[in-house]
Coordinates of C-alpha atoms in Angstrom, one line a residue:
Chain A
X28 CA 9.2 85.8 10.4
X29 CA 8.2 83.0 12.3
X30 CA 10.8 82.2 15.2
X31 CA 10.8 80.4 18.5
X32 CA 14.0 80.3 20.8
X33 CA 14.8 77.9 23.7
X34 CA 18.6 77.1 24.8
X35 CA 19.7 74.0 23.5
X36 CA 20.4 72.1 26.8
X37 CA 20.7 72.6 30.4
X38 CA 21.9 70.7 33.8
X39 CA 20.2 70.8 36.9
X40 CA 20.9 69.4 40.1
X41 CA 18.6 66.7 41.8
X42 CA 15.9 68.7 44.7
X43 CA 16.9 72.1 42.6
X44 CA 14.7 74.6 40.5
X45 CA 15.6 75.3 37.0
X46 CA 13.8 77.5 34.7
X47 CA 13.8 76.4 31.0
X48 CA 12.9 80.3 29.0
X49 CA 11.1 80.2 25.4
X50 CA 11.1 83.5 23.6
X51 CA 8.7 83.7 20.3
X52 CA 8.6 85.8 16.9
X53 CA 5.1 84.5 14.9
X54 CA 2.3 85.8 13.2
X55 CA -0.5 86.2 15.6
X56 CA -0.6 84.9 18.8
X57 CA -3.2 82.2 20.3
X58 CA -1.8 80.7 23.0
X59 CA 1.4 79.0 24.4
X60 CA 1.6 75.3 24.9
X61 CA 4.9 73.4 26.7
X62 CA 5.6 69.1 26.0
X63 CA 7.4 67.1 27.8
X64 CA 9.6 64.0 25.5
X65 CA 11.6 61.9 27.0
X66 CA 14.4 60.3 24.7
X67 CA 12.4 57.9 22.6
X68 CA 9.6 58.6 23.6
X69 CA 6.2 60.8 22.4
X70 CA 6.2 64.3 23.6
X71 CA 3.2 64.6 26.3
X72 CA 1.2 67.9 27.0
X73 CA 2.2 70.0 30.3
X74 CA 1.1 73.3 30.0
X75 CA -0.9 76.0 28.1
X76 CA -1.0 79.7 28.6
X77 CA -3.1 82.2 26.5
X78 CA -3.1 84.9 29.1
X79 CA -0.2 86.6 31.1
X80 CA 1.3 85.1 34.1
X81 CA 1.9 82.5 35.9
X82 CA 0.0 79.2 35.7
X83 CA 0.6 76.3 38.7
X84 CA 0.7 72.7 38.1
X85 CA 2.3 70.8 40.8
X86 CA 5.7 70.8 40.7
X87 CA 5.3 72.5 37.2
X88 CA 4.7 76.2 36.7
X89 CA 4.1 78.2 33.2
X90 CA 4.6 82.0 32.8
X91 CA 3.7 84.0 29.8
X92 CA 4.5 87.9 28.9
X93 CA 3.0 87.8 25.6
X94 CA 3.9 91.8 25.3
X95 CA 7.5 90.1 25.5
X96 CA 7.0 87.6 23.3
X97 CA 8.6 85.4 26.5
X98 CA 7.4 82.3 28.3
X99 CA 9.4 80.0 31.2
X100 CA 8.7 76.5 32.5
X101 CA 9.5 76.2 36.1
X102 CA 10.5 72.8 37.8
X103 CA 11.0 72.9 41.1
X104 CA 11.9 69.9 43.2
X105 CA 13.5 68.3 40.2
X106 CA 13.4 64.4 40.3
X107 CA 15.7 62.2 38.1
X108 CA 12.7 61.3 36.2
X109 CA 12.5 65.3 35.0
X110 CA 15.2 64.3 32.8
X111 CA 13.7 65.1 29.4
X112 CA 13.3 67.5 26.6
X113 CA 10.8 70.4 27.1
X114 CA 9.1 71.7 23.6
X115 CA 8.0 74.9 23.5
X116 CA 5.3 75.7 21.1
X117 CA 3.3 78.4 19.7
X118 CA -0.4 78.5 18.6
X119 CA -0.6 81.8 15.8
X120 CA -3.7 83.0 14.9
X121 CA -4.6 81.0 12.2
X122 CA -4.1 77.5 14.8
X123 CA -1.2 76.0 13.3
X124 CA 1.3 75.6 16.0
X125 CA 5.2 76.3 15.8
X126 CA 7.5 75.0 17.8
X127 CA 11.5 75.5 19.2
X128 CA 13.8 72.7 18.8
X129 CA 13.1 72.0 22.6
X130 CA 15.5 72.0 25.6
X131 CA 17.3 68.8 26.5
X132 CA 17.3 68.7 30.5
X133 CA 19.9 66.8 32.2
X134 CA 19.5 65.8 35.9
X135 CA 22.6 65.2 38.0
X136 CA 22.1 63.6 41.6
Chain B
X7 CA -6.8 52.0 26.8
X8 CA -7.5 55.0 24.7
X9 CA -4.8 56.8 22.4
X10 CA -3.0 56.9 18.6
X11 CA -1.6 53.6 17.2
X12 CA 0.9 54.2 15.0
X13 CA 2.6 51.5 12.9
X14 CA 5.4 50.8 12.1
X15 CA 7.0 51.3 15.4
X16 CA 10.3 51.2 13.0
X17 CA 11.3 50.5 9.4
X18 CA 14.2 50.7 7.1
X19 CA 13.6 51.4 3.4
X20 CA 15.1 51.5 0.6
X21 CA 14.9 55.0 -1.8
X22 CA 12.6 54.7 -4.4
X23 CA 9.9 52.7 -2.2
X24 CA 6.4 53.6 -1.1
X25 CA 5.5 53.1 1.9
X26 CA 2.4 54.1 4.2
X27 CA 2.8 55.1 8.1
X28 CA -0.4 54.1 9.5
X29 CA -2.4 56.0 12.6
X30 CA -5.6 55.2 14.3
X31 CA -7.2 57.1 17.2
X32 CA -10.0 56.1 19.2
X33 CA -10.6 59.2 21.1
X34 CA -12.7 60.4 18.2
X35 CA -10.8 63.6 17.8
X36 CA -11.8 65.4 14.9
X37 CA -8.1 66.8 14.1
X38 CA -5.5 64.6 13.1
X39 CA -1.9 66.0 11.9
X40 CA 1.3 64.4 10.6
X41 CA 4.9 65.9 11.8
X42 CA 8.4 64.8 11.4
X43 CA 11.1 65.4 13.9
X44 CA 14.5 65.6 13.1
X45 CA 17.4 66.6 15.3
X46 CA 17.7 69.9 16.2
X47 CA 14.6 71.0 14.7
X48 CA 11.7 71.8 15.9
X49 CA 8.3 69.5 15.3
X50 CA 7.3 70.1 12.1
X51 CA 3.9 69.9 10.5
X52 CA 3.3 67.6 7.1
X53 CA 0.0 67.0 6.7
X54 CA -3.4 67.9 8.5
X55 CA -6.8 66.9 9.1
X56 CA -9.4 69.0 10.7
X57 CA -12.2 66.7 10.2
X58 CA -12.9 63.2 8.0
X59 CA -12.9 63.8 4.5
X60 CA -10.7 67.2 5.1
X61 CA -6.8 67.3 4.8
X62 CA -4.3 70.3 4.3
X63 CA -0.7 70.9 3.3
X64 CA 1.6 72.0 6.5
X65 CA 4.6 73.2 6.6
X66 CA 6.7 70.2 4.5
X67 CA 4.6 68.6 2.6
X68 CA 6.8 67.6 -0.5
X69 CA 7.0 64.2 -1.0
X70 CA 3.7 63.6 1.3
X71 CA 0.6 62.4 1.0
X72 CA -2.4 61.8 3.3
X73 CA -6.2 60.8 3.5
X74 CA -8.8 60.8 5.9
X75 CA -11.7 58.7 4.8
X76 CA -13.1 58.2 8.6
X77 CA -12.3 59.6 12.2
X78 CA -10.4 56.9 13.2
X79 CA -7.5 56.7 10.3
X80 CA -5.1 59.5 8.8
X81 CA -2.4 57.5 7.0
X82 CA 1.1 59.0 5.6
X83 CA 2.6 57.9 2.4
X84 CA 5.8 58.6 0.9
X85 CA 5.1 58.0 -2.9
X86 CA 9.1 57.6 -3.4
X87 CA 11.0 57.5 -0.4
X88 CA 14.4 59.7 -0.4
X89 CA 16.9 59.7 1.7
X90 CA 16.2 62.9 3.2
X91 CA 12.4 61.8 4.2
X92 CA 15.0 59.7 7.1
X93 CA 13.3 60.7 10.2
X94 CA 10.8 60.0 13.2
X95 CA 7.0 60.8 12.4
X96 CA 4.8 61.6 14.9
X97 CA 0.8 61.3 14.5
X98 CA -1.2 63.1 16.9
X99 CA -5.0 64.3 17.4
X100 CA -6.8 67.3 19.1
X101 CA -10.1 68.1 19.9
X102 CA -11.2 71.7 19.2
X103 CA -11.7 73.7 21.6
X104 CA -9.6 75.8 24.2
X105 CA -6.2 74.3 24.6
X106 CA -6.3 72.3 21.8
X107 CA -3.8 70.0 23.2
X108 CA -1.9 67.5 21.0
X109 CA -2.0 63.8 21.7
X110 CA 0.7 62.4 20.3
X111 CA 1.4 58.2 19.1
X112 CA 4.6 56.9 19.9
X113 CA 6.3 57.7 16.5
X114 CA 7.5 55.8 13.6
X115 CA 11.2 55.8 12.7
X116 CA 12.0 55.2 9.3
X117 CA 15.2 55.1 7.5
X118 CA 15.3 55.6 4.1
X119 CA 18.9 54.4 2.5

């Protein structure tokens, strides 16, 4: 079946790294997309990876082991602005996208 | 500034209404797509469009209907709003094409009661 996993919520400390994990379980794989959403708001794109490894963005980084049916999203330098949800989402083969029930990341100072 | 309106930006409804959730995009995306999200869900899809005059059923489509007459417009209407239809809808468009990447309105929350 069709399954994406992310932990529910996590803390981070302001200036730290945290690294928010997705694992997947669909039907065919094209590609694997992470949003950002703050509370209230839309979610906004940050990342897509279709091959393995790790793709660079700034403070953002994206790492995919499709073999693993794994993916992380790396913050480094966390700002209090980081404080979001992070969607993880899945493209299958037949480009419908599914998505995990997103990660709720709290920043402390 | 270029984007997806979506009105209303909030609504509460009674059960048994219709009502229509109303997107516009001027980034002349050819996919449009429909999803509710409800707490501790995942985003999930309702309707589709992949081009005008085009739509398809997604994931929860009960209760749903859409139409795509022209780029611009996908509208959602709930025929006979229940309770359970409580929930923030998100309208967003792609273009085809590598990433595919969604770009999402700023949601409607509606409250049926």
């Amino acid at each position: 079946g069709q399954n994406i996993d992310q932990p529910t919520e996590m803390t981070a400390t302001e200036g730290a790294i945290v690294q928010i994990n997705c694992t997947y379980q669909t039907s065919g794989f094209n590609g694997l997309f992470w949003y950002q959403q703050h509370a209230g708001e839309a979610p906004t794109f940050l990342s897509y990876n279709v091959l393995d490894g790790l793709e660079e963005k700034g403070r953002f980084s994206s790492f995919l082991s499709r073999s693993k049916g794994y993916s992380y999203l790396l913050l480094k330098e966390l700002q209090m602005k980081d404080s979001a949800s992070y969607l993880c989402a899945v493209r299958e083969s037949n480009y419908q996208l599914i998505w995990g029930a997103g990660t709720k990341l709290i920043i402390k100072p | 500034i270029a984007g997806i309106t979506q009105a209303p930006t909030s609504q509460i409804l009674a059960a048994g209404r219709r009502m229509t959730l109303r997107c516009t995009q001027d980034m002349r995306h050819n996919a449009m797509y429909w999803y509710r999200q409800d707490l501790g869900l995942g985003l999930r899809l309702i309707h589709y469009s992949n081009t005008a005059g085009t739509t398809g059923k997604g994931e929860v489509p009960d209760g749903y209907s859409v139409s795509r007459a022209n780029t611009d417009d996908f509208p959602l209407t709930l025929a006979s709003a229940v309770p359970s239809q409580t929930s923030v809808y998100f309208c967003a468009s792609s273009e085809q094409g590598d990433t595919g990447e969604l770009f999402f309105g700023e949601g409607s929350r509606l409250t049926v009661l």
